[in-house]
Coordinates of C-alpha atoms in Angstrom, one line a residue:
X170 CA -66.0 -14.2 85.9
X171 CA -63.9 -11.2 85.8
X172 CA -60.0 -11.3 84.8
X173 CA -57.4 -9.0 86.1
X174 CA -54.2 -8.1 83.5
X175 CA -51.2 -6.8 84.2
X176 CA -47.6 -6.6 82.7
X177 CA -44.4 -7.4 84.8
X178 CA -40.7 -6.6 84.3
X179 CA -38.5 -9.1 84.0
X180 CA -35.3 -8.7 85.8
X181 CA -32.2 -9.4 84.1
X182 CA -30.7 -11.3 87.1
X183 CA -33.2 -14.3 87.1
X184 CA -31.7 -14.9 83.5
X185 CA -28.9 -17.8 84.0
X186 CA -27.4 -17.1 80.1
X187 CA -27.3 -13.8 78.3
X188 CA -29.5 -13.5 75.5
X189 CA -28.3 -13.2 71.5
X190 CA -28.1 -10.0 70.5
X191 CA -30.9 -8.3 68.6
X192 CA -29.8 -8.0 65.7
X193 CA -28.6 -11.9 65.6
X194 CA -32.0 -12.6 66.9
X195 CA -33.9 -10.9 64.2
X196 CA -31.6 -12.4 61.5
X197 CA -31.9 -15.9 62.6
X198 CA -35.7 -15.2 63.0
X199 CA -35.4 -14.2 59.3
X200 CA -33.9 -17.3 58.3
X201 CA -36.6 -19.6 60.3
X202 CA -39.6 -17.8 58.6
X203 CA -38.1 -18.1 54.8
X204 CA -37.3 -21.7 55.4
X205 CA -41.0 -22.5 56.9
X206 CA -42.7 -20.2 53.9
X207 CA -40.5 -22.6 51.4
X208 CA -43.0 -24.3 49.1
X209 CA -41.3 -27.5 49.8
X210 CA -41.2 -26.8 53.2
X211 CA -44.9 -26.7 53.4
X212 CA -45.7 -29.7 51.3
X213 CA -43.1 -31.8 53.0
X214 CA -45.4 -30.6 56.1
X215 CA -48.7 -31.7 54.5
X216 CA -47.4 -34.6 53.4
X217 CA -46.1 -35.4 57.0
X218 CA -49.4 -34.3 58.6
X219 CA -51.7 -36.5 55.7
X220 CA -49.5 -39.3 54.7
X221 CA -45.7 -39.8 56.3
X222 CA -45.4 -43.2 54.7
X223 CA -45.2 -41.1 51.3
X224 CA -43.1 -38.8 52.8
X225 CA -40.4 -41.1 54.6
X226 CA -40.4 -43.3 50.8
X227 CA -39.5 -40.3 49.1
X228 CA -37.3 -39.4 51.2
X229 CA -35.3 -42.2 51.5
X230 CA -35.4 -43.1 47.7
X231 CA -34.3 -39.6 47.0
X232 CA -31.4 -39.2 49.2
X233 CA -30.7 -42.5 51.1
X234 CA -30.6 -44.8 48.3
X235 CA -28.2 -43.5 46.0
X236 CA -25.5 -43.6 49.0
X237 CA -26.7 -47.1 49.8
X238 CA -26.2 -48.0 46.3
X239 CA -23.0 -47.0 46.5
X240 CA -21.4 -48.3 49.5
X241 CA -22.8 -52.0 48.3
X242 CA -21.0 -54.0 46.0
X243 CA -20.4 -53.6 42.3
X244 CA -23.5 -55.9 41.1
X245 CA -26.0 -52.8 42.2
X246 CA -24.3 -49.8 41.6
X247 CA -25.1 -48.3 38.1
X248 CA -22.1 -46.3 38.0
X249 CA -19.6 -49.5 39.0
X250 CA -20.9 -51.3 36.1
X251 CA -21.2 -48.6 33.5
X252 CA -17.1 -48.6 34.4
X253 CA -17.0 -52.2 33.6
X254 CA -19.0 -52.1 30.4
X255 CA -17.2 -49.7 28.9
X256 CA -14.0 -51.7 29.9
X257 CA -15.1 -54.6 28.2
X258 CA -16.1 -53.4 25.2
X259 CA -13.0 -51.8 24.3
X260 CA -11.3 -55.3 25.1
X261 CA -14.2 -56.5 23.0
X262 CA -13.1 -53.7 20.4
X263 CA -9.5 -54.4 20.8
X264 CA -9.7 -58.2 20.3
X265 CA -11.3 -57.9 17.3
X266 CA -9.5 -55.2 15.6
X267 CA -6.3 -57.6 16.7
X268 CA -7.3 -60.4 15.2
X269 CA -7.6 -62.5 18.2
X270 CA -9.1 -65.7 19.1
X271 CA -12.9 -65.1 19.7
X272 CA -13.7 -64.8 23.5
X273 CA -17.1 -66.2 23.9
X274 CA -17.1 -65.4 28.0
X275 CA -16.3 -62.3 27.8
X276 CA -19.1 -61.5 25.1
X277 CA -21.4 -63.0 27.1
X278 CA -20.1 -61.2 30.0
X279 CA -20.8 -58.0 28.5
X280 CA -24.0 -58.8 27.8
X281 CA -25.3 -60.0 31.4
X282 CA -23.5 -56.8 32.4
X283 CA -25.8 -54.4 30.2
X284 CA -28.9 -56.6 30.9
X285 CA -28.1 -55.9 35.1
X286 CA -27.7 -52.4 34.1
X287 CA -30.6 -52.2 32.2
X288 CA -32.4 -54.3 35.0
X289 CA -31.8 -52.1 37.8
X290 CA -31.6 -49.0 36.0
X291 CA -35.5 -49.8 35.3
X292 CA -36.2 -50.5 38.7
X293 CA -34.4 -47.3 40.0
X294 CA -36.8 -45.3 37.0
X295 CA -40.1 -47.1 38.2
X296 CA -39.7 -46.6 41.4
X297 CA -38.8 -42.9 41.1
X298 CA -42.2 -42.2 38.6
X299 CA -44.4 -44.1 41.0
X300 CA -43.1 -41.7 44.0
X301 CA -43.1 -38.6 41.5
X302 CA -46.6 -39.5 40.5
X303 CA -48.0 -40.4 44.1
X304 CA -46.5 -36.7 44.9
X305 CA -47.9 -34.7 41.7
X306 CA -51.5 -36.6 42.7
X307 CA -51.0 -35.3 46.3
X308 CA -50.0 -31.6 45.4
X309 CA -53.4 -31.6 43.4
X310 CA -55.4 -32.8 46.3
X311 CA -52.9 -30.0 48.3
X312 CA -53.5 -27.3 45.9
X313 CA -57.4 -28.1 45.8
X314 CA -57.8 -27.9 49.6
X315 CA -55.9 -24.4 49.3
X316 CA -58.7 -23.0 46.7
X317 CA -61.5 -24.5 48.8
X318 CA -60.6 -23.1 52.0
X319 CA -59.4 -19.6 50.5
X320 CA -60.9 -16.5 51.8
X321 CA -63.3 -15.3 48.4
X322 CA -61.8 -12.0 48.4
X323 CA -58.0 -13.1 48.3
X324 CA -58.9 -15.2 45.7
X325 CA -60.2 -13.1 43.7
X326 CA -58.0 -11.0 44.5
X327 CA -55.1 -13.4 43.0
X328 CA -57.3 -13.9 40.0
X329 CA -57.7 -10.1 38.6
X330 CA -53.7 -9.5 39.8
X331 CA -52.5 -12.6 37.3
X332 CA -55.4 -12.0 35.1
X333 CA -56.2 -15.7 35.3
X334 CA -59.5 -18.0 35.9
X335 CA -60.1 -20.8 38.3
X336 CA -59.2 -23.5 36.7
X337 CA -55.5 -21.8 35.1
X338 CA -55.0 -20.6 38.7
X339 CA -55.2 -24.3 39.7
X340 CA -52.7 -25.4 36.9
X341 CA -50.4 -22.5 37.1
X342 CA -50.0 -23.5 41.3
X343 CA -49.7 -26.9 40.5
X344 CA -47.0 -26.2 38.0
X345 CA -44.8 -24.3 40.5
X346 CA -45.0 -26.5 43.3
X347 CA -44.5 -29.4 40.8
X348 CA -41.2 -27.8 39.5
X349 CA -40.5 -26.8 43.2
X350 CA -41.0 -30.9 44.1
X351 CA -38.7 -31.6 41.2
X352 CA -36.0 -29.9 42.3
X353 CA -35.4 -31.5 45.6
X354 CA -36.6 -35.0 44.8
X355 CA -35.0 -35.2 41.7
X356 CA -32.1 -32.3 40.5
X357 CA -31.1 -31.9 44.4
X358 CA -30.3 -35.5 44.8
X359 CA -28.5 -36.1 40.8
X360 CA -26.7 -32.9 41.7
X361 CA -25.2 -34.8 44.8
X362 CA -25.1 -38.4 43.0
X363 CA -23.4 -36.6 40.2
X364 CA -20.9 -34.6 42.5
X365 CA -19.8 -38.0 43.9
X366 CA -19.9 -39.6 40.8
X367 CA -17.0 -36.8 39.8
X368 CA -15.4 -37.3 42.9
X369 CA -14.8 -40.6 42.6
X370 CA -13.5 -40.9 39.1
X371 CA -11.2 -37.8 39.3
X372 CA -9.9 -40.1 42.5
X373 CA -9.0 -42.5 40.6
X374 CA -7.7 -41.0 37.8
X375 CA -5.4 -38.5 40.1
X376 CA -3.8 -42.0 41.8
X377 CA -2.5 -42.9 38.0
X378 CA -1.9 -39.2 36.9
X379 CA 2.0 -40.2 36.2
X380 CA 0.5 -42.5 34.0
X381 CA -2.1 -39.9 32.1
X382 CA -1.1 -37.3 29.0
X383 CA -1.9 -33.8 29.4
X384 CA -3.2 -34.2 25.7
X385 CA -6.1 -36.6 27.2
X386 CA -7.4 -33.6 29.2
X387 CA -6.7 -31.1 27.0
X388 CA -7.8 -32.5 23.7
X389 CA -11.7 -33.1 24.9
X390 CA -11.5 -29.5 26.9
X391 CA -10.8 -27.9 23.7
X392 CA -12.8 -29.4 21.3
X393 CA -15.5 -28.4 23.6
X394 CA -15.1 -25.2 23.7
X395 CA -14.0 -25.0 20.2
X396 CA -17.3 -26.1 19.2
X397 CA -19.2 -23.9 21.4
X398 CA -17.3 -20.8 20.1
X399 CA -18.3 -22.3 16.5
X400 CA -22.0 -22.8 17.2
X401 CA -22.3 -19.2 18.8
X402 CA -20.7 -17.3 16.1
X403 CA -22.9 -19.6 13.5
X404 CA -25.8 -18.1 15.2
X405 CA -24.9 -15.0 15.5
X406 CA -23.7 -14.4 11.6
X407 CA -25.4 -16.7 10.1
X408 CA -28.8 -18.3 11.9
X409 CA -29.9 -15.1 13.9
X410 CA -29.3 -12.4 10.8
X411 CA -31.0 -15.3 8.2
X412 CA -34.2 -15.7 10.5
X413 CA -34.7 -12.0 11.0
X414 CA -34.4 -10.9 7.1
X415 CA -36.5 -13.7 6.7
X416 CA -38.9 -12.7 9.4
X417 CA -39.3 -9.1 7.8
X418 CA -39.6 -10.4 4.6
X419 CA -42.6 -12.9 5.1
X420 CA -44.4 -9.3 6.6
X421 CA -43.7 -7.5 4.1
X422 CA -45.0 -9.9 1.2
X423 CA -48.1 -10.8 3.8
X424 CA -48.3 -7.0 4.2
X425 CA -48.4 -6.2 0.5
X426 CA -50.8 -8.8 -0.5
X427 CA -53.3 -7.3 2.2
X428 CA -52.7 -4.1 1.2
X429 CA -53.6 -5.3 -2.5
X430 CA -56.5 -7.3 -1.9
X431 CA -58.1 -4.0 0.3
X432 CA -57.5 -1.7 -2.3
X433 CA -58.4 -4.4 -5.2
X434 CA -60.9 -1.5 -6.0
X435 CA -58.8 1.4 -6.6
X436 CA -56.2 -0.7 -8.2
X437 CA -58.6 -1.5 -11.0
X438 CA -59.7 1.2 -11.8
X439 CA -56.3 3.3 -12.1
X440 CA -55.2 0.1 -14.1
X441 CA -51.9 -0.4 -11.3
X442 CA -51.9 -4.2 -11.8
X443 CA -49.0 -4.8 -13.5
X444 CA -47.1 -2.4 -10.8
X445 CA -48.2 -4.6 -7.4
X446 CA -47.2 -7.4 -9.5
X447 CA -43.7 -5.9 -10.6
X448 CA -43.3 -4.7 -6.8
X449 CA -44.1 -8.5 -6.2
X450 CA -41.8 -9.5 -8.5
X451 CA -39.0 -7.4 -6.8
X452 CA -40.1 -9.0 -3.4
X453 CA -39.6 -12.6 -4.5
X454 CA -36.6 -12.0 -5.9
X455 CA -35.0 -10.5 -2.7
X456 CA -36.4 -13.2 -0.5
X457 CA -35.2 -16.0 -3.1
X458 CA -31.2 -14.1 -2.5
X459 CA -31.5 -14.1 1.3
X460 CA -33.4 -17.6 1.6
X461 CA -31.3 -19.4 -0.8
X462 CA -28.6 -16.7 -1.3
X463 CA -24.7 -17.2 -0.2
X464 CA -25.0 -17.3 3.9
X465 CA -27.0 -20.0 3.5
X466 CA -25.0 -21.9 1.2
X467 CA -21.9 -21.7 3.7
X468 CA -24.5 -22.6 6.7
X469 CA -25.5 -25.9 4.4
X470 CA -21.8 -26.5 4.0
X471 CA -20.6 -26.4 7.2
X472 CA -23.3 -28.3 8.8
X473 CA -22.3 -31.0 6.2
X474 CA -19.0 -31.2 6.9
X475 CA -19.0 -31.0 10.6
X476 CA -22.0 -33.3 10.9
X477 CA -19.5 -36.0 9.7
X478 CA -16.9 -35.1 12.6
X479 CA -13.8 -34.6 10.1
X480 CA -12.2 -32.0 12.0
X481 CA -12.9 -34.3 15.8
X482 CA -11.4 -37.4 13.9
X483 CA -8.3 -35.5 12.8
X484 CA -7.5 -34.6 15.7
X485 CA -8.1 -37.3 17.8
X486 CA -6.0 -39.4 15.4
X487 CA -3.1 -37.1 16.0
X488 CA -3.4 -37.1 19.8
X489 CA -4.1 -40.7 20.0
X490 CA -0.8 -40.9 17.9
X491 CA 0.8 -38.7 20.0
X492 CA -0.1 -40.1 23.6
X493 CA 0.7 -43.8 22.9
X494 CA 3.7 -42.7 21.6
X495 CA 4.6 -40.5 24.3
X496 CA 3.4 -43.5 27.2
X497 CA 4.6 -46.8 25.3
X498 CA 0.5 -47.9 25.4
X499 CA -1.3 -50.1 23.4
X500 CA -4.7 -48.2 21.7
X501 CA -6.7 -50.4 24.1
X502 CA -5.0 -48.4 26.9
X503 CA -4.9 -45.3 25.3
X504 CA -8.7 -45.5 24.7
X505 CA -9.3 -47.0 28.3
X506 CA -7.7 -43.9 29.5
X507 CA -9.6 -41.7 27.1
X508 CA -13.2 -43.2 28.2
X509 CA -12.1 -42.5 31.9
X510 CA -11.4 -38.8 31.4
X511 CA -14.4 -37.9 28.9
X512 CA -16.6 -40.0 31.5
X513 CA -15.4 -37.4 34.4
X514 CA -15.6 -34.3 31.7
X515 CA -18.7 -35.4 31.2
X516 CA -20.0 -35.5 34.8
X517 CA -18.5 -31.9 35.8
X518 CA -20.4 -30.5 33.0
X519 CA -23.7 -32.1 34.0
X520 CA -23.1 -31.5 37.7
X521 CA -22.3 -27.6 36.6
X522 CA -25.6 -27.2 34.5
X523 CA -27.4 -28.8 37.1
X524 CA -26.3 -26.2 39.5
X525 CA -27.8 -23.6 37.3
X526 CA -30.9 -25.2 37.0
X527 CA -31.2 -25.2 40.8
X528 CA -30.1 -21.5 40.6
X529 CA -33.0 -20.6 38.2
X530 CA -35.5 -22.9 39.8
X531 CA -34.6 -21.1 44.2
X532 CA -34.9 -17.9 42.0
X533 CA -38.5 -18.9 41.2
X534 CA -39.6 -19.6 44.9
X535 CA -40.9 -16.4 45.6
X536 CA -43.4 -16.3 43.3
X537 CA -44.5 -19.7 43.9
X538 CA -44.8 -18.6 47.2
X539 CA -46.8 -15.6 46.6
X540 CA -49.2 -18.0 45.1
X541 CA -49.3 -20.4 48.3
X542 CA -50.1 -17.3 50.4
X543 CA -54.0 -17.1 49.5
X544 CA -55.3 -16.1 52.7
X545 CA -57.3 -19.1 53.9
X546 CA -59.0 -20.8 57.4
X547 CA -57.5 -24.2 56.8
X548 CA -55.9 -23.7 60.1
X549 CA -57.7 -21.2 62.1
X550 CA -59.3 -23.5 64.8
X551 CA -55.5 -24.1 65.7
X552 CA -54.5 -20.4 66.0
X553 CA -58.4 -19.7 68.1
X554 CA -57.1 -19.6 71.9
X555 CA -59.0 -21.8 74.2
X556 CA -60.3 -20.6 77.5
X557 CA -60.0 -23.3 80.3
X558 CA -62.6 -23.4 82.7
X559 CA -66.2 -22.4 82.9
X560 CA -66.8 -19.3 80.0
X561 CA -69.1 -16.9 82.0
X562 CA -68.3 -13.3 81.0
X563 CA -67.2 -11.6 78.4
X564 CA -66.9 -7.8 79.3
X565 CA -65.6 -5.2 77.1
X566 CA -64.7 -1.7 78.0
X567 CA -63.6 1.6 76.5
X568 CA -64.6 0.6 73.1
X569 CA -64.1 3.7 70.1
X570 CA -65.3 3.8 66.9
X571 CA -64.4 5.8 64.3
X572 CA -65.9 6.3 60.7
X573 CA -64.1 7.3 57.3
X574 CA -65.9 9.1 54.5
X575 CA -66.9 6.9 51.9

């Protein structure tokens, strides 16, 4: 059977819409091959070609479930309840500190709210380390089947590039893709829950803002960064210089004493004993002023008094002071009030250092996908082009060879 091949034209008037432009074309064809080289985008592909049930479960509990939770009543939402815990425990608080009648229903309210909590949140935590396990078990099997079907000479290839052997190959792949995994079935979906979370209680406390202090934003804000000013200039002056000086020290002594011990011959006989032990002497004494010396008496100081939270308590006396004053609350309002704001402080900061772990962890995708890229034949009988019909023939023509010097 003999085959005839020829290129035609295509005429631009058969073409009912005008195509992109090329430079669109390429860009969007840029776009289509990072997002199908994305680690998870080829295990959420394995998964869907060797078990979907896994696949549409973690799905679902990653991303459908937290919004289901949410749109359902109070009695199944973590969040909801965690509102009303803290509610009633500061009428709890509040009752007691006013010498009030004891309330035995709420009490026991409180505690059938913290055992639902505790209830659910266990089931949400199972359910989400049975999936994660299910899907570190399956990247294994993923990451074995890549090794096994590897072309020999990429593979080794990979090994003398990284320096690494079989089996740290294997972990350091498994590793990535884990962390890759991770990211979308567990940070991705928190960073959303906790975006909402934020959402929702900056809703409610902008509704009541006539009703809110600047101090009760202000106060937490500052102490914050306060704090972290504090702890970075600590560790600068004191904790970084300290471990460094201390760090040169323990060479020099361990130096010396090698020094010593190699020339214990030559020491002897020029009778320099009592020198190496007065230059000892002079060592000790210098690593006695820096370990135990003045910086670290002001470091043991100020991590005594701050670990007892003088400074927060002054200060949050004076504003508490201050804002019921200013509103004409009762301290069960003002610390109502207080619990709301810190709760949504609380949530922008994890929703922001969630972002950067998301940040760090897209930044690392490239070199998890340079270790995905082994060249392999897992798929090659897909790619082979089938000839329909009868195979007869196979001619070949004008056929060159050239040769390089070795």
């Amino acid at each position: 059977m003999r085959r005839n091949y020829s290129t035609h034209s295509l005429s631009n008037s058969n073409t009912t819409t005008s195509p992109l432009p090329k430079r669109k074309q390429s860009l969007a064809k840029k776009i289509q091959t990072k997002i199908k080289s994305l680690p998870i985008t080829i295990f959420y592909k394995y998964l869907w070609e060797n078990n979907r049930r896994l696949l549409a479960k973690t799905l679902i509990v990653s991303y459908i479930l937290p919004i289901v939770l949410e749109i359902l009543p109070w009695y199944v939402s973590r969040r909801k309840i965690g509102n009303l815990l803290r509610s009633k425990k500061v009428k709890i608080e509040y009752n007691m500190v006013t010498v009030k009648a004891f309330n035995s229903k709420l009490l026991f309210t409180y505690l059938g709210l913290t055992v639902l909590y505790g209830i659910i949140d266990t089931i949400n935590r199972h359910i989400m380390n049975r999936l994660s396990l299910q899907n570190r078990l399956l990247i294994k099997r993923f990451v074995m089947e890549r090794l096994l079907y590897s072309e020999i000479g990429g593979f080794n290839a990979l090994k003398s590039r990284d320096n690494m052997g079989p089996a740290e190959l294997e972990y350091k792949i498994n590793t990535s893709i884990g962390l890759t995994l991770n990211f979308f079935n567990d940070t991705l979906p928190n960073i959303f829950a906790s975006l909402y979370a934020f959402l929702s209680e900056s809703t409610v406390l902008l509704t009541a803002r006539s009703k809110i202090d600047p101090l009760l934003i202000i106060h937490p804000v500052l102490m914050a960064v306060f704090h972290k000013i504090i702890q970075i200039l600590r560790g600068k002056l004191m904790d970084t210089k300290h471990n460094d000086i201390m760090g040169q020290h323990t060479t020099m002594m361990s130096r010396m004493v090698g020094n010593a011990l190699e020339g214990l011959a030559d020491i002897q006989v020029n009778n320099l004993q009592q020198a190496q032990l007065a230059l000892l002497d002079q060592m000790i004494v210098d690593e006695l002023a820096v370990s135990e010396g003045f910086s670290s008496f002001l470091s043991r100081t100020w991590s005594s008094i701050s670990s007892r939270s003088v400074l927060d308590f002054a200060v949050e006396v004076w504003v508490a002071h201050k804002v019921m004053t200013r509103l004409k609350i009762s301290h069960k309002d003002y610390r109502n009030k207080q619990l709301d704001i810190d709760r949504a402080i609380r949530l922008a900061r994890r929703t922001y250092h969630m972002i950067r772990l998301a940040r760090h962890t897209w930044k690392d995708q490239n070199k998890v996908m340079k270790l995905l890229n082994i060249p392999n034949f897992i798929e090659e009988d897909k790619n082979l082009k089938k000839v329909s019909g009868s195979f007869k023939e196979l001619r070949i023509s004008h056929v060159r060879f050239s040769y390089r010097a070795a």
